[in-house]
One Martini backbone bead per residue (centre of mass of N, CA, C, O) as a GRO file, in nm:
protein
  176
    1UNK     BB    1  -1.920  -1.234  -1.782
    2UNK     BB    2  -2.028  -1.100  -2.098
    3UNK     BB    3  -2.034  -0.756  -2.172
    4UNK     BB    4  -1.990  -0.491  -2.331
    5UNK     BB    5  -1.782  -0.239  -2.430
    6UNK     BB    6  -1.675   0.058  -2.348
    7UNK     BB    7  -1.510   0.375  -2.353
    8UNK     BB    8  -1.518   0.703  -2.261
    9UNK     BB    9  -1.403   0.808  -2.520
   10UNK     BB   10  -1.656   0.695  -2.704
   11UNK     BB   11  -1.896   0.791  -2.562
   12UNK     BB   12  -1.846   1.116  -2.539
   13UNK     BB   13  -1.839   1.132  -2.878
   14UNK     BB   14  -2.183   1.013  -2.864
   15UNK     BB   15  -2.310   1.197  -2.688
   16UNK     BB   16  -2.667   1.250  -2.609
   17UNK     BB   17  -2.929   1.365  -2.387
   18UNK     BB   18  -3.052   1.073  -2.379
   19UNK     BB   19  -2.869   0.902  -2.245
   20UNK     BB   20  -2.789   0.616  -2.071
   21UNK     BB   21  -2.625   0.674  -1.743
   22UNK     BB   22  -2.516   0.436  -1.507
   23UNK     BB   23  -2.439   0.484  -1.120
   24UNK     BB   24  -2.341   0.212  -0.922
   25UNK     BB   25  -2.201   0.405  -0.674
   26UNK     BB   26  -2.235   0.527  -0.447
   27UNK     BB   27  -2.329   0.893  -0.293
   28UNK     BB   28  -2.040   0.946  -0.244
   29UNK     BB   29  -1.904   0.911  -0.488
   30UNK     BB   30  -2.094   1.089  -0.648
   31UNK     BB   31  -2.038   1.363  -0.477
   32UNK     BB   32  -1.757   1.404  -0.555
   33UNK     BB   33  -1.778   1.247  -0.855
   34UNK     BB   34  -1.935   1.291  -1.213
   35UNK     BB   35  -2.115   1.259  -1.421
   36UNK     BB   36  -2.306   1.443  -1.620
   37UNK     BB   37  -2.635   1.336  -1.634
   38UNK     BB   38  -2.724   1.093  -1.454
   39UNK     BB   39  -2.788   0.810  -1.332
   40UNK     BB   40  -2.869   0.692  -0.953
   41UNK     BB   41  -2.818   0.330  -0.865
   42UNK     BB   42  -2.707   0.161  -0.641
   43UNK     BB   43  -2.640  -0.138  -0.646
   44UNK     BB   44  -2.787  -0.237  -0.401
   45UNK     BB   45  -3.059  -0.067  -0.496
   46UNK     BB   46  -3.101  -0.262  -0.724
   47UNK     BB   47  -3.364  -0.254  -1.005
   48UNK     BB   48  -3.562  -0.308  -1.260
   49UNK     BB   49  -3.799  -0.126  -1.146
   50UNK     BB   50  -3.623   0.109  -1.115
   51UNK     BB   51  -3.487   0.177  -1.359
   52UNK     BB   52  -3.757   0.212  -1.525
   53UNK     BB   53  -3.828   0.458  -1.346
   54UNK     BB   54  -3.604   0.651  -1.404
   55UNK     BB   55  -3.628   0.659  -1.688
   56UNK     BB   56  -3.929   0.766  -1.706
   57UNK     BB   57  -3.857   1.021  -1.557
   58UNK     BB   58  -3.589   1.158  -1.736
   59UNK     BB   59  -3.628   1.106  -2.029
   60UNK     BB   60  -3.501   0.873  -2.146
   61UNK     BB   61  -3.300   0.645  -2.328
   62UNK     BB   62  -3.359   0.264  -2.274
   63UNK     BB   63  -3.215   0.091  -2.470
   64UNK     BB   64  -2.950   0.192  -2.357
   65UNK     BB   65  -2.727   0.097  -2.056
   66UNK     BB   66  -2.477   0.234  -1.902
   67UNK     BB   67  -2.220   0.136  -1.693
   68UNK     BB   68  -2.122   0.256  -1.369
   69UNK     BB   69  -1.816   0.308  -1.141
   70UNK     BB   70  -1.496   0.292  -1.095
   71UNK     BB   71  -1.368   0.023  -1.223
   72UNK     BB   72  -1.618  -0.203  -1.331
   73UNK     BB   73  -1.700  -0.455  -1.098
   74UNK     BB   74  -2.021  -0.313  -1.052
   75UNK     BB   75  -2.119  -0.317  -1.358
   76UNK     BB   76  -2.087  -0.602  -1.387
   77UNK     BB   77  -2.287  -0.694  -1.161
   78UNK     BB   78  -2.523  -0.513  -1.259
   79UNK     BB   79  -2.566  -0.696  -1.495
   80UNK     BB   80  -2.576  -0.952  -1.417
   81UNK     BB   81  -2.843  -0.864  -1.216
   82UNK     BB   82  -3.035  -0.744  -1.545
   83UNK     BB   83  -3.009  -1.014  -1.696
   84UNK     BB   84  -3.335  -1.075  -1.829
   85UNK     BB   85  -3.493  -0.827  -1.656
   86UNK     BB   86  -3.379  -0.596  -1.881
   87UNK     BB   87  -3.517  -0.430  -2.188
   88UNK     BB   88  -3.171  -0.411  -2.239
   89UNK     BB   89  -2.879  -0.267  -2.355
   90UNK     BB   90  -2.573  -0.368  -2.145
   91UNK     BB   91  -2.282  -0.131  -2.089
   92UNK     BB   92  -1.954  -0.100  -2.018
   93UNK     BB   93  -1.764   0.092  -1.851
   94UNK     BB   94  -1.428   0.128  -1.874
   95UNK     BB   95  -1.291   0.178  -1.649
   96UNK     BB   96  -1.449   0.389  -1.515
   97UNK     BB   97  -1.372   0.653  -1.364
   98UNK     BB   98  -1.065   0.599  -1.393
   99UNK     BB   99  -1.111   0.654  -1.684
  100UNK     BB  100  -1.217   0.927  -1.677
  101UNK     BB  101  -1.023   1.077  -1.555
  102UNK     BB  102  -0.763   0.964  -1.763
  103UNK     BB  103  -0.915   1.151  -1.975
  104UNK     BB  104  -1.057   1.413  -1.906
  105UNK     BB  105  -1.317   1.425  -1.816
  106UNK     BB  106  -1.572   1.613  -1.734
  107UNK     BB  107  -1.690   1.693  -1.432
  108UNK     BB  108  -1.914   1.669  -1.157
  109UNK     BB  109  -1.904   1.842  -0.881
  110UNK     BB  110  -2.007   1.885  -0.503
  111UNK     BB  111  -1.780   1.894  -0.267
  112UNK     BB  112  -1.773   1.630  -0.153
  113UNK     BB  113  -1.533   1.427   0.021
  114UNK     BB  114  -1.505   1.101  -0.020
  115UNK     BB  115  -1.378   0.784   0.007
  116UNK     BB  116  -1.315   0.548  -0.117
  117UNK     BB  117  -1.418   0.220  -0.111
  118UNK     BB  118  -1.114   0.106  -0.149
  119UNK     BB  119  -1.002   0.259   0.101
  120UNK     BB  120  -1.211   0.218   0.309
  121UNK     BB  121  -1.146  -0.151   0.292
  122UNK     BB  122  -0.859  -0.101   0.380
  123UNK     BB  123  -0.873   0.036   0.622
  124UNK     BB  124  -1.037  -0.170   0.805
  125UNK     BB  125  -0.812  -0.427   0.720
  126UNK     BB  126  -0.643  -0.311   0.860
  127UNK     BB  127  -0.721  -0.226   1.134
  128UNK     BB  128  -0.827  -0.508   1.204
  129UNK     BB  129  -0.512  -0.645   1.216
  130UNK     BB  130  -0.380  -0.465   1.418
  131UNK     BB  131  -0.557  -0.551   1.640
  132UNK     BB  132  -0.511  -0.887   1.616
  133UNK     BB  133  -0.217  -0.837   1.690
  134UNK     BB  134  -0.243  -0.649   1.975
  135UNK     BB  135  -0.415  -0.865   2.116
  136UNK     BB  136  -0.227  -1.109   2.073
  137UNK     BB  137  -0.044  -1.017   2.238
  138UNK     BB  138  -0.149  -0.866   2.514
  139UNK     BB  139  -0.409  -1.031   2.497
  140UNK     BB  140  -0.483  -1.317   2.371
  141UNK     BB  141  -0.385  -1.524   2.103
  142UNK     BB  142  -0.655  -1.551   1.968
  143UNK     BB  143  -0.672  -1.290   1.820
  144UNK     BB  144  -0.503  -1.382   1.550
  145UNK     BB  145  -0.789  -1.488   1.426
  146UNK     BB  146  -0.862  -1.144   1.319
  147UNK     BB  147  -0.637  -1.149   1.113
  148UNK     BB  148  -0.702  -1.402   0.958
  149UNK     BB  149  -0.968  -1.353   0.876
  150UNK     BB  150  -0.874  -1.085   0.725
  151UNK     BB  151  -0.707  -1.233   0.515
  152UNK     BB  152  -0.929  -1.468   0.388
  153UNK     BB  153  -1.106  -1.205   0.289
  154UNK     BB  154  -0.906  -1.102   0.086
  155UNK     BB  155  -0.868  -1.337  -0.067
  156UNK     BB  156  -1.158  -1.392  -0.143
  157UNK     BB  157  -1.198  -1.114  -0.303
  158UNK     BB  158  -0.920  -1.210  -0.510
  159UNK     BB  159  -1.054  -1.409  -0.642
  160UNK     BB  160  -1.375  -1.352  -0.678
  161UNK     BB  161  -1.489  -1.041  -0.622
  162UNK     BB  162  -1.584  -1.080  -0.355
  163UNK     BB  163  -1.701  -0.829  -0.102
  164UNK     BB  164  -1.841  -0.792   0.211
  165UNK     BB  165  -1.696  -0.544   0.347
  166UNK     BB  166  -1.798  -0.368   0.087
  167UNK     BB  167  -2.100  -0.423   0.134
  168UNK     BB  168  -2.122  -0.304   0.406
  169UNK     BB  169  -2.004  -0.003   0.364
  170UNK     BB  170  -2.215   0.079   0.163
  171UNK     BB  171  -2.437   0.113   0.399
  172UNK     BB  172  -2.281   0.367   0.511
  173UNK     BB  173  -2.391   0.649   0.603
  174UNK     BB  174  -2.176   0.820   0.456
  175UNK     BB  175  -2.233   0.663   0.170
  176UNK     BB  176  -2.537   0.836   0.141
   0.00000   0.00000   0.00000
């Protein structure tokens, strides 16, 4: 899909208090860094009639709604999932945080430190991959399917951009 796309340093030279920036990253990644004043509603918790709660309690202006997420891939699949559904023009955040902080962009920071989830989801496919490594070598070679298969589920997600993986451990109660 095709969306809208703003650089986080042409958004930040045009901001006014009434500005709707959607960051729909965890709520352990926002609360680790993230932009001051933004509405947030995690991407699995997104919906038309959510957003347009959260803009009328804000007193946002929701003509235009700007999505943010960590790399831009999560903000993409927001506009997909609200296009059609929802009455704003929806504009992505180009590189995400990683782009915001690579600007020097002053950041809200609240003092918990969580892992990123792209960080988190290395981690448990390692994780896992050594296992079935590990136990097929010493308790029975059928375990090596447990390699292959999160090898498959990496493959499958660097193809299409969809991760199960990813999509289950945000929903991981330190993620909340």
């Amino acid at each position: 899909m095709s969306h809208k796309r703003i650089h986080p340093v042409d958004l930040m030279a045009n901001k006014t208090a009434d500005i709707c920036i959607l960051d729909v990253r965890t709520a352990a990644e926002v609360k680790a860094a993230g932009l001051p004043d933004c509405l947030h509603i995690p991407l699995h918790d997104l919906t038309p009639e959510r957003l347009q709660a959260e803009i009328e309690k804000s007193g946002k202006n929701g003509a235009q709604v700007y999505l943010l997420c960590q790399g831009g891939k999560r903000a993409e699949m927001a506009a997909d999932q609200l296009k059609g559904k929802f009455n704003a023009e929806l504009v992505i955040i180009e590189g995400g945080m990683n782009a915001v902080k690579q600007s020097n962009i002053p950041l809200a920071e609240q003092g918990k430190n969580v892992i990123p989830l792209e960080r988190q989801i290395r981690i448990v496919a390692g994780m896992l991959v050594i296992t079935g490594a590990a136990l097929g070598t010493w308790v029975n070679p059928a375990f090596y399917g447990l390699s292959a298969f999160v090898g498959a589920g990496l493959v499958f997600a660097g193809v299409t951009d969809i991760c199960a993986m990813g999509m289950l451990i945000a929903k991981a109660p330190w993620n909340k």
